[in-house]
CSV table of C-alpha atoms in Angstrom, one decimal:
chain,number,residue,atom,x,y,z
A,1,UNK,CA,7.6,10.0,-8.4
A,2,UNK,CA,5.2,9.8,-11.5
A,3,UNK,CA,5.6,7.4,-14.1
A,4,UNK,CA,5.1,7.4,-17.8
A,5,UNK,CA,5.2,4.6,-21.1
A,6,UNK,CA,8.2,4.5,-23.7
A,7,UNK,CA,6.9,1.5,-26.4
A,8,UNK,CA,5.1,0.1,-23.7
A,9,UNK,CA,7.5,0.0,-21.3
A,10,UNK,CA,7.3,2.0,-18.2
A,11,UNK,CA,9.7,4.0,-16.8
A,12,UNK,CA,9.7,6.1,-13.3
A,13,UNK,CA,10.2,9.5,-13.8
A,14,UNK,CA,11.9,11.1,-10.5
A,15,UNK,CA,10.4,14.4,-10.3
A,16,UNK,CA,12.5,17.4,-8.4
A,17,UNK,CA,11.6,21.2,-8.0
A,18,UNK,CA,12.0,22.8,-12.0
A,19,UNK,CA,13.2,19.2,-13.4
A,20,UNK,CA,12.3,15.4,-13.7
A,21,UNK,CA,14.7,12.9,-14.8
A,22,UNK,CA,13.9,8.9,-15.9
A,23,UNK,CA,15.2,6.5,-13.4
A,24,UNK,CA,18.5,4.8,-15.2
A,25,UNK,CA,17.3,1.3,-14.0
A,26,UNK,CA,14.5,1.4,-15.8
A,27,UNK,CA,15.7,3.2,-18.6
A,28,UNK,CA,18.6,0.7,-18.8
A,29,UNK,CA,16.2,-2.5,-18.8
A,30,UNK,CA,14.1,-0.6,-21.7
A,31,UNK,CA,16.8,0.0,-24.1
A,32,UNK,CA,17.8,-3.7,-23.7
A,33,UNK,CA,13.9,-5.0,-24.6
A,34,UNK,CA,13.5,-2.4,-27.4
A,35,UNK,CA,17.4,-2.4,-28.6
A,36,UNK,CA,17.2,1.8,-28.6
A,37,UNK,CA,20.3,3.7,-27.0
A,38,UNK,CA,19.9,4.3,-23.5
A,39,UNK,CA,20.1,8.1,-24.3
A,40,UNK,CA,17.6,7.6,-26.6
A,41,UNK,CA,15.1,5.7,-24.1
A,42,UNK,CA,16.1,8.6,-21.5
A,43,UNK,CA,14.8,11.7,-23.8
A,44,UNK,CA,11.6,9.9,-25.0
A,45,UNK,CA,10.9,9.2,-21.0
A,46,UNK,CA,11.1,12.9,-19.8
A,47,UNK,CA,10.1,13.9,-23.2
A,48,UNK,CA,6.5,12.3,-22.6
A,49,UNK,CA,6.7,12.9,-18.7
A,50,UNK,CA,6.5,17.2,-19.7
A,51,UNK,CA,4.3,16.1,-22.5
A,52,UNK,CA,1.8,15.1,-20.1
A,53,UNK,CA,1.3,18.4,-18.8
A,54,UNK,CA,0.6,20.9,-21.1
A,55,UNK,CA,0.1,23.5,-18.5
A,56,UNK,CA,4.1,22.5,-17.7
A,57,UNK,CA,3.7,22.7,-13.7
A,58,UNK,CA,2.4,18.6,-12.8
A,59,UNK,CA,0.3,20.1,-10.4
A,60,UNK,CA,3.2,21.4,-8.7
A,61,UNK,CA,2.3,25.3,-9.4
């Protein structure tokens, strides 16, 4: 599981063969500190999780 930062916040990114998705829990409790849309807080966390790799594999490939 890796891990990334939306406005400070962080957030676990469960990361599966071709896909990684935010963990709701944290999500959730970062949407209710920030007041953004739980959607919104989900697409800014895997947004920045592939962000992090610009070679797009995570050290998976």
């Amino acid at each position: 599981m890796d891990e990334v930062e939306v406005d400070g916040h962080p957030i676990a990114i469960k990361v599966t063969a071709g896909r990684a998705k935010a963990e709701h829990d944290d999500a959730a409790r970062v949407a209710v500190a920030t007041g953004r849309p739980l959607r919104e807080v989900l697409a800014l966390a895997e947004a920045a999780w592939r962000a992090a790799d610009p070679q797009g594999d995570h050290g998976l490939g």
